[in-house]
CSV table of C-alpha atoms and ligand atoms in Angstrom, one decimal:
chain,number,residue,atom,x,y,z
A,1,MET,CA,-48.4,-16.0,73.7
A,2,ALA,CA,-51.1,-13.4,73.6
A,3,GLY,CA,-48.4,-10.8,73.9
A,4,ASP,CA,-46.6,-12.3,71.0
A,5,LEU,CA,-49.7,-12.0,68.9
A,6,ASN,CA,-49.7,-8.3,69.6
A,7,HIS,CA,-46.0,-8.1,68.6
A,8,PHE,CA,-46.8,-10.1,65.4
A,9,PHE,CA,-49.6,-7.6,64.3
A,10,VAL,CA,-47.8,-4.4,65.4
A,11,ASN,CA,-44.5,-5.5,63.8
A,12,HIS,CA,-46.1,-6.7,60.6
A,13,LEU,CA,-48.4,-3.6,60.3
A,14,ILE,CA,-45.5,-1.3,60.7
A,15,VAL,CA,-43.1,-3.3,58.5
A,16,GLY,CA,-44.3,-1.7,55.3
A,17,PHE,CA,-43.9,1.7,56.9
A,18,VAL,CA,-40.5,0.8,58.3
A,19,LEU,CA,-39.3,-0.4,54.9
A,20,LEU,CA,-40.4,2.8,53.2
A,21,VAL,CA,-38.7,5.0,55.8
A,22,THR,CA,-35.5,2.9,55.8
A,23,ASN,CA,-35.4,2.8,52.0
A,24,LEU,CA,-35.7,6.6,51.9
A,25,PHE,CA,-33.0,7.0,54.5
A,26,VAL,CA,-30.7,4.6,52.8
A,27,HIS,CA,-31.2,6.3,49.4
A,28,LYS,CA,-30.6,9.8,50.9
A,29,ALA,CA,-27.6,8.8,53.1
A,30,PHE,CA,-25.8,6.4,50.8
A,31,GLY,CA,-26.7,7.5,47.2
A,32,TRP,CA,-23.1,8.7,46.8
A,33,ALA,CA,-21.8,5.2,47.5
A,34,VAL,CA,-23.4,3.4,44.6
A,35,PHE,CA,-21.0,2.6,41.7
A,36,SER,CA,-22.5,1.7,38.4
A,37,GLU,CA,-19.6,-0.8,37.7
A,38,VAL,CA,-20.5,-2.8,40.8
A,39,GLN,CA,-24.2,-2.7,39.9
A,40,ASP,CA,-23.5,-3.9,36.3
A,41,PHE,CA,-21.3,-6.7,37.5
A,42,ILE,CA,-24.0,-7.9,40.0
A,43,ALA,CA,-26.8,-7.6,37.3
A,44,GLY,CA,-24.7,-9.8,35.0
A,45,LEU,CA,-24.5,-12.7,37.4
A,46,PRO,CA,-27.0,-15.7,37.2
A,47,LEU,CA,-30.1,-15.2,39.4
A,48,ALA,CA,-29.1,-18.0,41.8
A,49,VAL,CA,-25.7,-16.4,42.5
A,50,GLN,CA,-27.3,-13.0,43.0
A,51,ILE,CA,-29.7,-14.5,45.6
A,52,PHE,CA,-26.8,-16.3,47.3
A,53,LEU,CA,-24.9,-13.0,47.4
A,54,ILE,CA,-27.8,-10.8,48.7
A,55,VAL,CA,-28.5,-13.3,51.5
A,56,LEU,CA,-24.8,-13.5,52.3
A,57,ALA,CA,-24.4,-9.7,52.4
A,58,ALA,CA,-27.5,-9.3,54.5
A,59,ASP,CA,-26.5,-12.0,56.9
A,60,LEU,CA,-23.0,-10.6,57.4
A,61,VAL,CA,-24.5,-7.3,58.4
A,62,GLN,CA,-27.2,-9.1,60.5
A,63,TYR,CA,-24.5,-11.2,62.2
A,64,SER,CA,-22.5,-8.1,63.2
A,65,ALA,CA,-25.6,-6.2,64.4
A,66,HIS,CA,-26.9,-9.2,66.3
A,67,ARG,CA,-23.5,-9.8,68.0
A,68,ALA,CA,-23.4,-6.1,69.0
A,69,TYR,CA,-26.9,-6.5,70.5
A,70,HIS,CA,-25.6,-9.3,72.7
A,71,GLU,CA,-22.2,-7.8,73.6
A,72,VAL,CA,-23.0,-4.1,74.2
A,73,PRO,CA,-24.9,-3.8,77.5
A,74,VAL,CA,-27.2,-0.9,76.4
A,75,LEU,CA,-28.1,-2.7,73.1
A,76,TRP,CA,-28.8,-5.9,75.0
A,77,ARG,CA,-31.6,-4.2,77.0
A,78,PHE,CA,-33.4,-3.8,73.6
A,79,HIS,CA,-32.6,-7.3,72.3
A,80,ALA,CA,-33.5,-9.0,75.6
A,81,VAL,CA,-37.1,-8.5,74.6
A,82,HIS,CA,-36.7,-11.0,71.7
A,83,HIS,CA,-35.0,-13.4,74.1
A,84,SER,CA,-37.6,-13.2,76.8
A,85,ALA,CA,-39.8,-15.9,75.2
A,86,LYS,CA,-39.7,-19.0,77.5
A,87,HIS,CA,-41.5,-21.1,75.0
A,88,MET,CA,-40.4,-21.3,71.4
A,89,ASP,CA,-42.9,-21.4,68.5
A,90,TRP,CA,-43.3,-19.8,65.1
A,91,LEU,CA,-44.8,-16.6,66.7
A,92,ALA,CA,-41.9,-16.1,69.2
A,93,GLY,CA,-39.8,-14.5,66.4
A,94,SER,CA,-42.2,-11.6,66.2
A,95,ARG,CA,-41.4,-10.6,69.8
A,96,GLN,CA,-38.9,-7.8,69.1
A,97,HIS,CA,-38.4,-4.2,70.2
A,98,ILE,CA,-39.6,-1.8,67.6
A,99,LEU,CA,-36.3,0.2,67.6
A,100,GLU,CA,-34.3,-3.0,67.0
A,101,LEU,CA,-36.5,-3.9,64.1
A,102,ILE,CA,-36.0,-0.4,62.5
A,103,ALA,CA,-32.2,-0.3,63.2
A,104,THR,CA,-31.6,-3.8,61.8
A,105,ARG,CA,-33.7,-3.1,58.6
A,106,CYS,CA,-31.7,0.2,58.0
A,107,LEU,CA,-28.4,-1.6,58.5
A,108,VAL,CA,-29.3,-4.6,56.3
A,109,LEU,CA,-30.7,-2.5,53.5
A,110,THR,CA,-27.6,-0.3,53.2
A,111,PRO,CA,-25.2,-2.9,51.6
A,112,ILE,CA,-28.1,-4.3,49.6
A,113,PHE,CA,-28.6,-0.8,48.1
A,114,VAL,CA,-24.9,0.0,47.7
A,115,LEU,CA,-24.2,-3.3,45.9
A,116,GLY,CA,-27.1,-2.4,43.6
A,117,PHE,CA,-29.3,-5.5,43.6
A,118,SER,CA,-32.3,-5.4,41.4
A,119,LYS,CA,-35.9,-5.0,42.7
A,120,GLU,CA,-36.6,-8.6,41.7
A,121,VAL,CA,-33.7,-10.0,43.8
A,122,ILE,CA,-34.6,-7.7,46.7
A,123,ASP,CA,-38.2,-9.0,46.6
A,124,ILE,CA,-36.9,-12.6,46.7
A,125,TYR,CA,-34.7,-11.7,49.7
A,126,VAL,CA,-37.7,-10.1,51.5
A,127,ILE,CA,-39.7,-13.3,51.1
A,128,ILE,CA,-36.7,-15.4,52.4
A,129,VAL,CA,-36.4,-13.1,55.5
A,130,GLY,CA,-40.1,-13.5,56.3
A,131,LEU,CA,-40.1,-17.2,55.8
A,132,GLN,CA,-36.9,-17.8,57.7
A,133,ALA,CA,-38.0,-15.7,60.7
A,134,VAL,CA,-41.0,-17.9,61.2
A,135,PHE,CA,-39.1,-21.2,60.3
A,136,ASN,CA,-36.1,-20.5,62.7
A,137,HIS,CA,-38.5,-20.1,65.6
A,138,ALA,CA,-40.9,-22.9,64.7
A,139,ASN,CA,-40.9,-26.3,66.4
A,140,VAL,CA,-40.0,-28.2,63.2
A,141,ASN,CA,-38.4,-31.5,64.1
A,142,VAL,CA,-36.7,-32.4,60.8
A,143,LYS,CA,-33.2,-33.9,60.5
A,144,PHE,CA,-31.2,-31.7,58.1
A,145,GLY,CA,-28.0,-33.8,58.1
A,146,TRP,CA,-24.9,-31.9,57.0
A,147,LEU,CA,-27.1,-29.0,55.8
A,148,LYS,CA,-27.4,-27.8,59.4
A,149,TYR,CA,-23.8,-26.6,59.1
A,150,ILE,CA,-24.7,-24.5,56.1
A,151,ILE,CA,-28.1,-23.0,56.7
A,152,VAL,CA,-29.8,-21.9,59.9
A,153,THR,CA,-32.3,-24.6,61.0
A,154,PRO,CA,-34.9,-24.4,63.8
A,155,GLN,CA,-32.5,-26.4,66.1
A,156,PHE,CA,-29.7,-23.9,65.4
A,157,HIS,CA,-31.8,-20.9,66.3
A,158,HIS,CA,-33.5,-22.6,69.2
A,159,TRP,CA,-30.0,-23.0,70.7
A,160,HIS,CA,-29.5,-19.3,70.2
A,161,HIS,CA,-32.5,-18.8,72.5
A,162,SER,CA,-31.4,-21.3,75.1
A,163,SER,CA,-30.6,-20.2,78.7
A,164,ASP,CA,-28.0,-22.9,78.9
A,165,ASP,CA,-24.4,-21.7,79.7
A,166,ALA,CA,-23.0,-23.2,76.6
A,167,ALA,CA,-25.4,-21.3,74.4
A,168,ILE,CA,-25.0,-17.7,75.8
A,169,ASP,CA,-23.9,-15.4,73.0
A,170,ARG,CA,-23.7,-18.1,70.3
A,171,ASN,CA,-25.4,-18.9,67.0
A,172,TYR,CA,-25.9,-15.3,65.7
A,173,ALA,CA,-26.6,-16.1,62.0
A,174,ALA,CA,-30.1,-15.8,60.6
A,175,HIS,CA,-29.6,-17.5,57.2
A,176,PHE,CA,-26.2,-19.1,57.0
A,177,ALA,CA,-25.1,-21.2,59.9
A,178,PHE,CA,-21.6,-21.5,58.4
A,179,LEU,CA,-20.9,-17.9,59.5
A,180,ASP,CA,-21.0,-18.9,63.2
A,181,TYR,CA,-18.7,-21.9,62.5
A,182,LEU,CA,-16.4,-19.5,60.5
A,183,PHE,CA,-16.3,-16.9,63.3
A,184,GLY,CA,-16.1,-19.4,66.2
A,185,THR,CA,-19.4,-18.5,67.7
A,186,ALA,CA,-21.4,-21.7,67.0
A,187,VAL,CA,-22.8,-23.9,69.8
A,188,ARG,CA,-20.9,-27.2,69.6
A,189,GLY,CA,-21.4,-30.7,70.9
A,190,GLN,CA,-24.8,-30.2,72.4
A,191,LYS,CA,-27.8,-32.5,72.2
A,192,GLU,CA,-30.4,-31.8,69.6
A,193,TRP,CA,-32.8,-29.4,71.5
A,194,PRO,CA,-32.2,-27.2,74.5
A,195,ASP,CA,-34.1,-27.8,77.8
A,196,ALA,CA,-34.9,-24.2,78.7
A,197,TYR,CA,-35.3,-20.9,76.9
A,198,GLY,CA,-35.3,-17.3,77.9
A,199,VAL,CA,-33.2,-14.5,79.6
A,200,VAL,CA,-31.1,-15.7,82.5
A,201,GLY,CA,-32.5,-14.0,85.5
A,202,ASP,CA,-35.9,-13.5,83.8
A,203,TYR,CA,-36.1,-9.7,84.3
A,204,VAL,CA,-38.0,-8.7,81.1
A,205,PRO,CA,-41.6,-7.9,81.9
A,206,VAL,CA,-44.6,-9.6,80.3
A,207,GLY,CA,-46.8,-7.9,77.7
A,208,MET,CA,-46.0,-6.0,74.5
A,209,PHE,CA,-46.3,-2.4,75.9
A,210,ARG,CA,-44.2,-3.1,79.0
A,211,GLN,CA,-41.6,-4.8,76.8
A,212,GLN,CA,-41.4,-1.7,74.5
A,213,LEU,CA,-40.8,0.5,77.6
A,214,PHE,CA,-38.5,-1.9,79.3
A,215,PRO,CA,-35.1,-1.0,77.6
A,216,PHE,CA,-35.6,2.7,78.4
A,217,GLN,CA,-36.4,2.1,82.0
A,218,SER,CA,-33.6,-0.4,82.3
A,219,VAL,CA,-31.0,1.9,80.7
A,220,THR,CA,-32.2,4.8,83.0
A,221,ARG,CA,-31.7,2.5,86.0
A,222,MET,CA,-28.2,1.6,84.7
A,223,VAL,CA,-27.2,5.2,84.3
A,224,LYS,CA,-28.5,6.2,87.7
A,225,ALA,CA,-26.7,3.3,89.3
A,226,LYS,CA,-23.4,4.5,87.6
A,227,PHE,CA,-23.9,8.1,88.9
A,228,ARG,CA,-24.7,6.9,92.4
A,229,ALA,CA,-21.6,4.7,92.5
A,230,ARG,CA,-19.4,7.6,91.3
A,231,ALA,CA,-21.0,10.0,93.9
A,232,GLU,CA,-20.3,7.4,96.6
A,233,ARG,CA,-16.7,7.0,95.4
A,234,ASP,CA,-16.2,10.8,95.5
A,235,ARG,CA,-17.7,11.0,99.0
A,236,GLN,CA,-15.4,8.3,100.3
A,237,GLN,CA,-12.3,9.9,98.7
A,238,GLY,CA,-13.3,13.5,99.7
B,301,LIG,ZN1,-30.1,-12.8,70.0
B,302,LIG,ZN1,-34.9,-15.5,67.6
């Protein structure tokens, strides 16, 4: 919990900086990709439709990145930090590796920029992201009825953090739960709340600084083990 408070302050203090850097990067790298026809079309839509579209575009990118973080072993070492929380509360969402935070912001800002959403719509999106990050991790015991199939609720994201077999690599969406139902990655038929949270095997260290170092040490160990296995194989064959 104290470690999560460190994550909260560090991640929020650097968030402004991260947004500036990613905005600059995205403008430099993808300026060629912006078409004024697309921008004009988006700007002509009602505000509510623009907000739906920006959240949908962002969540499609977030879903893909999040899935890669779970399914690519090197990326998982970074994302495991976010999953290491064994108790879920509003602060648990702040526990995140700094490189994951930067990479995800870059990836999400790219389509938002290319599609040409206005500053007003982007501001609303930024507020939605901040609120939903806290809401998804909070212990809010409210019944959402059929809405739980449309938007991400605390129950939906708590199941993403569960160490239960049925929940591993499931419920990736951050805003729209229907994406997981659409792509076949939703946790189904489970009771309302999971029993246990955290990384299976519990190998992520405690404390913010050790958690920032952990993926690098873990990937180094993984590479060394691969080289050792290859050397052993060569020795046996030779
Ligand atoms: Zn995850
Ligand atoms: Zn989470």
